GROMACS .gro file of C-alpha atoms in nm:
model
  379
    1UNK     CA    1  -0.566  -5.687  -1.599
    2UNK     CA    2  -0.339  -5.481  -1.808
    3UNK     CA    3  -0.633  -5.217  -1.841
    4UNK     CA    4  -0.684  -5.201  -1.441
    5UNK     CA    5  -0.244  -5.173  -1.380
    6UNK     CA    6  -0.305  -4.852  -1.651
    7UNK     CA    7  -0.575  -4.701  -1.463
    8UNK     CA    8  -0.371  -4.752  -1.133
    9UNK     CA    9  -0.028  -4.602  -1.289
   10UNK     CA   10  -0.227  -4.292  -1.465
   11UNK     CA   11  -0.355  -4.237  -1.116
   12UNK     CA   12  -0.119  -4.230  -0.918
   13UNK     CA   13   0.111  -4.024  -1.132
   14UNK     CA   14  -0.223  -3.770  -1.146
   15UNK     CA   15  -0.250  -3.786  -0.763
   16UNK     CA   16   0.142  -3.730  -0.693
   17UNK     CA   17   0.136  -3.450  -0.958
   18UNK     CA   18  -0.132  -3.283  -0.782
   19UNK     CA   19   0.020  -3.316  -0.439
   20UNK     CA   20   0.326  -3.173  -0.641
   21UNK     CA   21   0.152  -2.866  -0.764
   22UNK     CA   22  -0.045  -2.823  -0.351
   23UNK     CA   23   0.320  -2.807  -0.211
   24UNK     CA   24   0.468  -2.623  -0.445
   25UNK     CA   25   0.178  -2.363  -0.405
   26UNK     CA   26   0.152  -2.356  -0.061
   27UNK     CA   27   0.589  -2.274  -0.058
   28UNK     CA   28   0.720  -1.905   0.004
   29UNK     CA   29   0.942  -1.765  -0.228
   30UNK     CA   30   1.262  -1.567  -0.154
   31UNK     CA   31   1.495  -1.481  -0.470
   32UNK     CA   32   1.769  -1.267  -0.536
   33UNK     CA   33   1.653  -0.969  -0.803
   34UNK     CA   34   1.796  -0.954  -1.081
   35UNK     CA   35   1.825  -1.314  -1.116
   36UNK     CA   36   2.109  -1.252  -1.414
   37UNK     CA   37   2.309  -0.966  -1.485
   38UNK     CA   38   2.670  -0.913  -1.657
   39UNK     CA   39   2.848  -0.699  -1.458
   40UNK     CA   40   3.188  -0.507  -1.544
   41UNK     CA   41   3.479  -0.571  -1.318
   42UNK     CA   42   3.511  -0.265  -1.077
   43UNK     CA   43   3.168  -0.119  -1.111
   44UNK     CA   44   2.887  -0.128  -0.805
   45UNK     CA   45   2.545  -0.290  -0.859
   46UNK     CA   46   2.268  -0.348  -0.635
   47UNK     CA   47   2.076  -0.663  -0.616
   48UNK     CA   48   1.740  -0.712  -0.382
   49UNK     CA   49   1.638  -0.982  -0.207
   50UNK     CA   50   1.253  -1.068  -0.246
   51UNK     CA   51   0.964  -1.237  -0.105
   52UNK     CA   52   0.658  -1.385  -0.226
   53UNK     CA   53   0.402  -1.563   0.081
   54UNK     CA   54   0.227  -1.753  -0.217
   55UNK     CA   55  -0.145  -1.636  -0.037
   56UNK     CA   56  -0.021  -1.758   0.336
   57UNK     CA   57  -0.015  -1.461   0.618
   58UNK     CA   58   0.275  -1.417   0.717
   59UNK     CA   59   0.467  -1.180   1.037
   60UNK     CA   60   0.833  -1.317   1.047
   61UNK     CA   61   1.093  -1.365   0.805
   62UNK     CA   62   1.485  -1.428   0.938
   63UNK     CA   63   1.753  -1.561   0.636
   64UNK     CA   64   2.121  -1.571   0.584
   65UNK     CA   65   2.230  -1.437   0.234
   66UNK     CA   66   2.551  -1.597   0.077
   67UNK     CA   67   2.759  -1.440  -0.178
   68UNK     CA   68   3.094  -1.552  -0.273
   69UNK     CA   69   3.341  -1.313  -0.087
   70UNK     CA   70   3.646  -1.356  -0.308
   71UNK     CA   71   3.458  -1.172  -0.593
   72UNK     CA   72   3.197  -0.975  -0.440
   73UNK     CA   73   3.189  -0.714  -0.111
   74UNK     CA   74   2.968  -0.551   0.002
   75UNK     CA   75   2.941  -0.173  -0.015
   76UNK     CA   76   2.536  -0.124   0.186
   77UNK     CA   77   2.263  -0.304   0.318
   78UNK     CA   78   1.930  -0.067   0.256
   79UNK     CA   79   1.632  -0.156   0.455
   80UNK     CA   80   1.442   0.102   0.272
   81UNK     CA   81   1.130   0.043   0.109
   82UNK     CA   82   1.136  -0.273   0.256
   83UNK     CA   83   0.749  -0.421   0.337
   84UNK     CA   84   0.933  -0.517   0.699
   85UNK     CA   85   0.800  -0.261   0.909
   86UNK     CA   86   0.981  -0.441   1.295
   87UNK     CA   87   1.348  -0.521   1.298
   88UNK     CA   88   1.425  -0.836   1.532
   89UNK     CA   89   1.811  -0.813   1.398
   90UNK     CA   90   1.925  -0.561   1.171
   91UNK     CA   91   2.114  -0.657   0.870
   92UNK     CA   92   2.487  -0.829   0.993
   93UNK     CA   93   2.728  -0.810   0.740
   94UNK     CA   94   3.034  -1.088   0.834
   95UNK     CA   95   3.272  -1.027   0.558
   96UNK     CA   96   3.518  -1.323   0.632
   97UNK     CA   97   3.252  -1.559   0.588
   98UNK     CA   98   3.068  -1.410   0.307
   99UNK     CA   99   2.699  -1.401   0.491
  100UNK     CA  100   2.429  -1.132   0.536
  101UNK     CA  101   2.179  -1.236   0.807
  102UNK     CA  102   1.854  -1.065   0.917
  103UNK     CA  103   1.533  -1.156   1.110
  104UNK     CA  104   1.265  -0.883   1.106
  105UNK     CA  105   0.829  -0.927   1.114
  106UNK     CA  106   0.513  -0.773   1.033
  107UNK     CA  107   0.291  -0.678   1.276
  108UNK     CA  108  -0.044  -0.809   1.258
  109UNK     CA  109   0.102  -1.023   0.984
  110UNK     CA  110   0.049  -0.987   0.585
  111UNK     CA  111   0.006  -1.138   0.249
  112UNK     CA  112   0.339  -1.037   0.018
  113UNK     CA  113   0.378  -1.062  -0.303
  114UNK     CA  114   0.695  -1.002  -0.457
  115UNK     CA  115   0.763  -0.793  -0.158
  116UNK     CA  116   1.149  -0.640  -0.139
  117UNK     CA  117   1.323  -0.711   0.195
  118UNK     CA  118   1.653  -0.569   0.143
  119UNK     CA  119   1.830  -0.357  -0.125
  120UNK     CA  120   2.216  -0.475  -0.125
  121UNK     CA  121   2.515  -0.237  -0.303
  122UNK     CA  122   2.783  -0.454  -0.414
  123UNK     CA  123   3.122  -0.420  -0.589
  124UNK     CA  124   3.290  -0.630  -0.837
  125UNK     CA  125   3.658  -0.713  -0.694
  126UNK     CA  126   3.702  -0.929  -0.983
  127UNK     CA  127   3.628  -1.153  -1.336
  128UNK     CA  128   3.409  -1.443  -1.234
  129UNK     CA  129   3.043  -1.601  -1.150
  130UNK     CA  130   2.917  -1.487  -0.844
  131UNK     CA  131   2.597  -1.629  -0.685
  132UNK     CA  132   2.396  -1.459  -0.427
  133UNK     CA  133   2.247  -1.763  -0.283
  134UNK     CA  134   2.007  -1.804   0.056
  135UNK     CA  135   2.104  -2.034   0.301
  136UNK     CA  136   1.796  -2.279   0.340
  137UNK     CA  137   1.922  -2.440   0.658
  138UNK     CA  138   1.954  -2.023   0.863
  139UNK     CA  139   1.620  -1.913   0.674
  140UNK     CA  140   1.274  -1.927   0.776
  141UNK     CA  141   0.929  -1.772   0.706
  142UNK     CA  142   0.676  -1.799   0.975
  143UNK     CA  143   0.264  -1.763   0.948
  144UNK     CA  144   0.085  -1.532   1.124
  145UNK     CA  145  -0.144  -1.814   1.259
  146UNK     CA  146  -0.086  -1.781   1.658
  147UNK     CA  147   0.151  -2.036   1.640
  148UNK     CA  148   0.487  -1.921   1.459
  149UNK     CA  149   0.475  -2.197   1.202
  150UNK     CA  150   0.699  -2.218   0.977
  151UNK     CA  151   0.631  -2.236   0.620
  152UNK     CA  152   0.754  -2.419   0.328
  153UNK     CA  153   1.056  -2.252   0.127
  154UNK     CA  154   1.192  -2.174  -0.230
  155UNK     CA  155   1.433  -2.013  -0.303
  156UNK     CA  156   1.576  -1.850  -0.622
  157UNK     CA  157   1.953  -1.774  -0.636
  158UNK     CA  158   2.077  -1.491  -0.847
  159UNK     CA  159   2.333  -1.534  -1.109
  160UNK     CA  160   2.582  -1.244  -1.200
  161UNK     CA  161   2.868  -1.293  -1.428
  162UNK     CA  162   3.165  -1.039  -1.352
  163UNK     CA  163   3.365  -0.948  -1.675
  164UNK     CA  164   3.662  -0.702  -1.761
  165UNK     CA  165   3.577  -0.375  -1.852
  166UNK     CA  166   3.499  -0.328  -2.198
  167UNK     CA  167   3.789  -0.046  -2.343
  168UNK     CA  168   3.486   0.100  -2.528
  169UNK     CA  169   3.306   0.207  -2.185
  170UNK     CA  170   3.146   0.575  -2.227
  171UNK     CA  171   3.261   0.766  -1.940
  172UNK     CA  172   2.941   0.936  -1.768
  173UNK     CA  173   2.948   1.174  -1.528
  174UNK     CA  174   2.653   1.374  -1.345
  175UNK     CA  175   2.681   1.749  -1.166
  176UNK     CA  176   2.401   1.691  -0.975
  177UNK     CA  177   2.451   1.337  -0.816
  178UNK     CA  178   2.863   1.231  -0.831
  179UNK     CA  179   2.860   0.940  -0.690
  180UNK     CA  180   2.606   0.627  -0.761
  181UNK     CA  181   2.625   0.491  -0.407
  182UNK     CA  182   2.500   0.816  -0.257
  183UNK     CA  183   2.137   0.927  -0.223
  184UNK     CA  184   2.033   1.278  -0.330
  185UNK     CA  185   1.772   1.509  -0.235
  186UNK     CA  186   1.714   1.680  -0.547
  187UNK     CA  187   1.448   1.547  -0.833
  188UNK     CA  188   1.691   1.647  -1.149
  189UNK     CA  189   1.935   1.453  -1.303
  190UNK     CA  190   2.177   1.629  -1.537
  191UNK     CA  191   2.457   1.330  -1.697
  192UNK     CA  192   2.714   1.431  -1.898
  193UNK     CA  193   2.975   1.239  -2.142
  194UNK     CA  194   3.215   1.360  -2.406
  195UNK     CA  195   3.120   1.267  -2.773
  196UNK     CA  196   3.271   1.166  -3.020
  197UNK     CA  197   3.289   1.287  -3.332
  198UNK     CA  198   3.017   1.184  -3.609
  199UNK     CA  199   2.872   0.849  -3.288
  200UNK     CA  200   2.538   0.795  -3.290
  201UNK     CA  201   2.370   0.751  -2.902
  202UNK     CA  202   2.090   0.584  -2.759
  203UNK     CA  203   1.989   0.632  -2.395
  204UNK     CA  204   1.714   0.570  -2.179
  205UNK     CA  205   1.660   0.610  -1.827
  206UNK     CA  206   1.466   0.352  -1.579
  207UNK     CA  207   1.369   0.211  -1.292
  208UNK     CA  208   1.424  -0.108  -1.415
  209UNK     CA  209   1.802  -0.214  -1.380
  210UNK     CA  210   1.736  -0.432  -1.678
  211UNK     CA  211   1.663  -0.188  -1.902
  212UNK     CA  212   1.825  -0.163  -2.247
  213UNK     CA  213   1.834   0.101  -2.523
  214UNK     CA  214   1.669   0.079  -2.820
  215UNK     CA  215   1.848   0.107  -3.182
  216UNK     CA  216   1.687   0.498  -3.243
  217UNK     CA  217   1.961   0.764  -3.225
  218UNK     CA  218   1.885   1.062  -2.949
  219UNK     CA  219   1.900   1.386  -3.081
  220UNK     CA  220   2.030   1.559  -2.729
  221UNK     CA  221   2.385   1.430  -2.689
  222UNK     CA  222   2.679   1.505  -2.476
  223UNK     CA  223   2.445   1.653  -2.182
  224UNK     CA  224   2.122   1.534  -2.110
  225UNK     CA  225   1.902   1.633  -1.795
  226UNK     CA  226   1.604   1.462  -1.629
  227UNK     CA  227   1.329   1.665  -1.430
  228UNK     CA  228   1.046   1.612  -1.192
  229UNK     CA  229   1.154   1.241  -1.092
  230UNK     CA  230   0.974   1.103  -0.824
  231UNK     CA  231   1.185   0.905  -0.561
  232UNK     CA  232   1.381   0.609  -0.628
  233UNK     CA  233   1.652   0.412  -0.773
  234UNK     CA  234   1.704   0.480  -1.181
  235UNK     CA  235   1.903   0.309  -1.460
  236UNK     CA  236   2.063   0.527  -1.761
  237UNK     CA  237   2.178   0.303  -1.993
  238UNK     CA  238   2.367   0.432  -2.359
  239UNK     CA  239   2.566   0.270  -2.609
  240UNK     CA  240   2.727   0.441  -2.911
  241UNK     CA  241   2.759   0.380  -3.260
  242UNK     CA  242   3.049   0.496  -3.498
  243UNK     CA  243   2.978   0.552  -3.886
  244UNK     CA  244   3.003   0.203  -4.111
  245UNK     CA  245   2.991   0.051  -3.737
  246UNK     CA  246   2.787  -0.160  -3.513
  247UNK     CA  247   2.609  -0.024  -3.237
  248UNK     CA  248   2.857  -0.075  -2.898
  249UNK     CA  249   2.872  -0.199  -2.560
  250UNK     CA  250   2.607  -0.104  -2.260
  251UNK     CA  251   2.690   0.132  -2.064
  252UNK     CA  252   2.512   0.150  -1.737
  253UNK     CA  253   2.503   0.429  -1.423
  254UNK     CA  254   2.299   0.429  -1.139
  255UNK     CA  255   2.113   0.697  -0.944
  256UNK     CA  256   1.928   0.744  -0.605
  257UNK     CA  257   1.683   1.018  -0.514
  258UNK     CA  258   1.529   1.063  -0.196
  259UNK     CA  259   1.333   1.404  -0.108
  260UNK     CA  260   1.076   1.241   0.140
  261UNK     CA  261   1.124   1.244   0.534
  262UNK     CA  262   1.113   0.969   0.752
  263UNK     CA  263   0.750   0.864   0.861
  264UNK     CA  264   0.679   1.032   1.198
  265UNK     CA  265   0.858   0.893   1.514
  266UNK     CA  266   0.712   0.646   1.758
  267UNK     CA  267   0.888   0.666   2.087
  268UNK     CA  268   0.797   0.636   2.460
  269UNK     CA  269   0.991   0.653   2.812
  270UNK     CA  270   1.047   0.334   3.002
  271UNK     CA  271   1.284   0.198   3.246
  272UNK     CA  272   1.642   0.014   3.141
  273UNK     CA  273   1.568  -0.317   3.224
  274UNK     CA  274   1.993  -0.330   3.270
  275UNK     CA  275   2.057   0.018   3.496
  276UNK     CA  276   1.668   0.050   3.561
  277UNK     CA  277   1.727   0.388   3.492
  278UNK     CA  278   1.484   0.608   3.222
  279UNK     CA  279   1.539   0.525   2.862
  280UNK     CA  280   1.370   0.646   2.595
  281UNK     CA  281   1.272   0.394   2.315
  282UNK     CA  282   1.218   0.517   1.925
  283UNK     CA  283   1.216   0.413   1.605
  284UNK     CA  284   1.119   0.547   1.269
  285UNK     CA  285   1.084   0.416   0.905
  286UNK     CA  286   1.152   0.534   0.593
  287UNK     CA  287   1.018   0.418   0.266
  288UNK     CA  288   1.299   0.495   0.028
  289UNK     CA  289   1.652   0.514   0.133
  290UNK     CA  290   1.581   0.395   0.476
  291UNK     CA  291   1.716   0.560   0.797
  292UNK     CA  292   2.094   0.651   0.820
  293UNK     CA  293   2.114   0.727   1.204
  294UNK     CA  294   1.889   0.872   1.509
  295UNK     CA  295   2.018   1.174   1.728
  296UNK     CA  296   1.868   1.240   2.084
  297UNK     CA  297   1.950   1.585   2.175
  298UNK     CA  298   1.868   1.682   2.553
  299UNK     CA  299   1.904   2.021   2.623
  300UNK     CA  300   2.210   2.181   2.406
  301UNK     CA  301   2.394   1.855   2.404
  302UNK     CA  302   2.336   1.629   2.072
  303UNK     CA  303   2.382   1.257   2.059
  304UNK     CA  304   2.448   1.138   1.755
  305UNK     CA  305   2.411   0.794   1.621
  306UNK     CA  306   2.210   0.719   1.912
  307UNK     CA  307   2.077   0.353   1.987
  308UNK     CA  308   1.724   0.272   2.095
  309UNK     CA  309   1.719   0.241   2.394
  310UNK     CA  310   1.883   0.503   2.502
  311UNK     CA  311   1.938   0.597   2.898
  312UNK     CA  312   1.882   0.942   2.927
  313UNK     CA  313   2.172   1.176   3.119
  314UNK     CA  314   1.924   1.422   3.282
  315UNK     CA  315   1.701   1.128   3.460
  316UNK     CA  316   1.500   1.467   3.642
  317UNK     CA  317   1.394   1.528   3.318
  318UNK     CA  318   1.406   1.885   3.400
  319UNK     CA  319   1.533   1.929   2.979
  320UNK     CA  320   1.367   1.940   2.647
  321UNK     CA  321   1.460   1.620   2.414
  322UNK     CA  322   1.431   1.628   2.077
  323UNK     CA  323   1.460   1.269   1.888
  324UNK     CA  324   1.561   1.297   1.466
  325UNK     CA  325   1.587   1.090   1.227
  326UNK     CA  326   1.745   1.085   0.944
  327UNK     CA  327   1.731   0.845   0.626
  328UNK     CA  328   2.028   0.849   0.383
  329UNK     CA  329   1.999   1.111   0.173
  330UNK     CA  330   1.984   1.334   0.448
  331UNK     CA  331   1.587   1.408   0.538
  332UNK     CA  332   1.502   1.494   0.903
  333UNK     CA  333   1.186   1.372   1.078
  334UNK     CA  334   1.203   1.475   1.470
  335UNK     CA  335   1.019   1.464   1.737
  336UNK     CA  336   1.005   1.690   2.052
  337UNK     CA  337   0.969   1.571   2.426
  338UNK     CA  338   0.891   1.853   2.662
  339UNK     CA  339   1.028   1.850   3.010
  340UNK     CA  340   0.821   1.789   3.338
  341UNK     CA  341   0.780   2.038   3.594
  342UNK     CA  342   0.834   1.909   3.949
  343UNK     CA  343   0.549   1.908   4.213
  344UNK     CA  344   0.827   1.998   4.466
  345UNK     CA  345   0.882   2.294   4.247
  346UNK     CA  346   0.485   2.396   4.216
  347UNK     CA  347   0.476   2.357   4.597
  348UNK     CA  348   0.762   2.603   4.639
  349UNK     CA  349   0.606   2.883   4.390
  350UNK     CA  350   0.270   2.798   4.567
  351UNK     CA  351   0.430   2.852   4.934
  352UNK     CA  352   0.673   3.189   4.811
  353UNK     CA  353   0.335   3.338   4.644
  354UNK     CA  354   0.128   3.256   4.977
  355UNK     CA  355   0.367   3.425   5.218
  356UNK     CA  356   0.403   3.749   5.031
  357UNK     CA  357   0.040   3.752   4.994
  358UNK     CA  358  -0.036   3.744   5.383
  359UNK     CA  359   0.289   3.993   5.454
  360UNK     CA  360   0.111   4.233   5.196
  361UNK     CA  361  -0.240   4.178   5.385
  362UNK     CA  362  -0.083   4.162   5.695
  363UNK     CA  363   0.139   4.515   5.616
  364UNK     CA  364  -0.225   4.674   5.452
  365UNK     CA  365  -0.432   4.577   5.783
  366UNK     CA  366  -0.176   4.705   6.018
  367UNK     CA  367  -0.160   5.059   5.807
  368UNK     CA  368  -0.519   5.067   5.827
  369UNK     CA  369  -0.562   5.002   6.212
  370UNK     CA  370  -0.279   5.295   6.282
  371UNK     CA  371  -0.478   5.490   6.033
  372UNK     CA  372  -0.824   5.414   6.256
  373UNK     CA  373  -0.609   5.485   6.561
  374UNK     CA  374  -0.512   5.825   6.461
  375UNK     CA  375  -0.878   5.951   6.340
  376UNK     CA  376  -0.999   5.809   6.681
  377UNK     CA  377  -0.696   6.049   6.877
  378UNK     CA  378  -0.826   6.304   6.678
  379UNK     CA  379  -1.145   6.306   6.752
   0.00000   0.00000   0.00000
């Protein structure tokens, strides 16, 4: 008896561990990257929200991002490089409630793995714990199986602990991209900081924000320049060490480079389903920094920021219409719509060019028959 209630027990904790494991397995992941990080009070960071399908196909993905709004705000929402390629609701930023919601899809639907969604720039108000938390009960992910279901979830909140400002911060500065929260065209990196006299320095630069120099002194100090760097978000890190001293705090800078374009325009005409008057519909992606704003220019006349759709002025369509769009670092990808030529218009040049061919023939015939007239008199 008390072997057969052992059997039973080891069983059932087997079979319940194994249905454990089949759910867990069969649950998409969305986490907040990095998932730690100390952060100095003051300073910008970026963190990126992620998604892994766990082998399901999946084509829509909406969540609600919560980060504590006391300590944190939020500086940019990036869509770029982002494996959503169709935008249900762009990113919605509501400050007094702390919350970042989005829905967006894949057409055809996909497998993802580890898959970045959105890159998001915040600042450090103050000293504290912030978490950057999804909202389980606003989130869903939905299979590409004809049906919309919607998958199991996990999700993975991201911990970042906001401290003062160490006083032993190295002060870096760069000539070729001032400002961390700005994306630059240009592939070289030059960062400068003001030695001290008789420090040691170790640096290293990354894509990885959780990089950390090693213990090896750099020769190059003071200046130090970067060349040839492909496109991306990079990490230099230093610290500094004094003689009969301990090697010092992290110091961290970011830096953005974007030199590609925007992948081509797709864009047709259509009618406003509100005025029912001709819109044109675009939209563009860009792999990197993602798209700042679209401009529709018709004729001289530029729009800029322009929203899809947009109702075009000249409905006759009688003017050329350029679309562009441009990411955040300032690339241009455009597209060029030429005008249409009336049939009214064709029918005029048609009927013009008719007439003053028969006045011509009918002015040549008449010259000839007085011409006919007067050999005959002569005769």
């Amino acid at each position: 008896m008390f072997r057969f209630l052992k059997n039973i027990i080891i069983f059932s904790v087997l079979f319940l561990g194994a249905l454990f494991l089949v759910s867990k397995a069969e649950a998409a992941i969305i986490s907040t990257y990095p998932q730690e990080q100390n952060i100095s009070q003051g300073e910008n960071f970026t963190a990126e929200i992620r998604l892994d399908s766990e082998e399901e196909v999946i084509n829509t993905i909406e969540a609600e991002i919560i980060y504590p709004k006391d300590i944190l705000e939020v500086i940019d929402v990036s869509k770029g490089g982002s494996f959503l390629t169709l935008w249900v609701t762009d990113p919605v930023v509501k400050e007094k409630e702390g919350t970042i919601y989005f829905a967006g899809g894949i057409p055809n639907g996909s497998y993802v793995v580890n898959g970045k969604v959105l890159t998001i720039t915040f600042h450090a108000k103050r000293t504290g714990t912030a978490e950057i938390a999804i909202n389980k009960e606003k989130t869903g992910v939905y299979l590409n199986d004809g049906l919309g279901t919607k998958t199991n979830l996990n999700t993975i909140t991201g911990k970042y602990k906001i401290e003062f400002p160490s006083p032993y911060t190295i002060n870096l500065t760069s000539s070729t991209h001032p400002f961390e929260d700005t994306w630059y065209q240009t592939s070289t990196i030059i960062i400068s900081w003001e030695e001290r006299a008789n420090a040691a320095y170790s640096y290293k630069l990354d894509n990885d924000s959780q990089i950390e120099p090693d213990d090896k002194t750099e020769a190059v100090v003071g200046e130090v320049t970067f060349e040839n760097l492909k496109d991306g978000i990079y990490y230099f890190v230093i610290k500094e060490k004094l003689p009969d001293d301990d090697w010092g705090p992290i110091t961290r800078r970011r830096f953005m480079i974007d030199q590609t374009p925007p992948q081509p325009l797709e864009y047709y005409i259509t009618e406003d389903v509100i005025s029912g008057k001709k819109a044109l519909v675009f939209s563009a992606r860009d792999l990197t920094s993602g798209i700042e704003q679209y401009q529709v220019q018709e004729g001289e006349k530029v729009y800029a920021n322009s929203l899809s759709p947009f109702v075009l002025p000249d409905q006759s369509r009688k003017k050329v219409v350029i679309i562009r769009a441009i990411d955040k670092a300032g690339n241009v990808t455009e597209a060029t719509i030429q005008p249409i030529t009336s049939n009214s218009t064709s029918w005029s040049l048609i009927i013009i060019l008719t007439v003053v061919i028969v006045v011509i023939l009918v002015f040549l015939l008449s010259r000839f028959l007085n011409m006919q007239k007067g050999k005959n008199k002569g005769k």
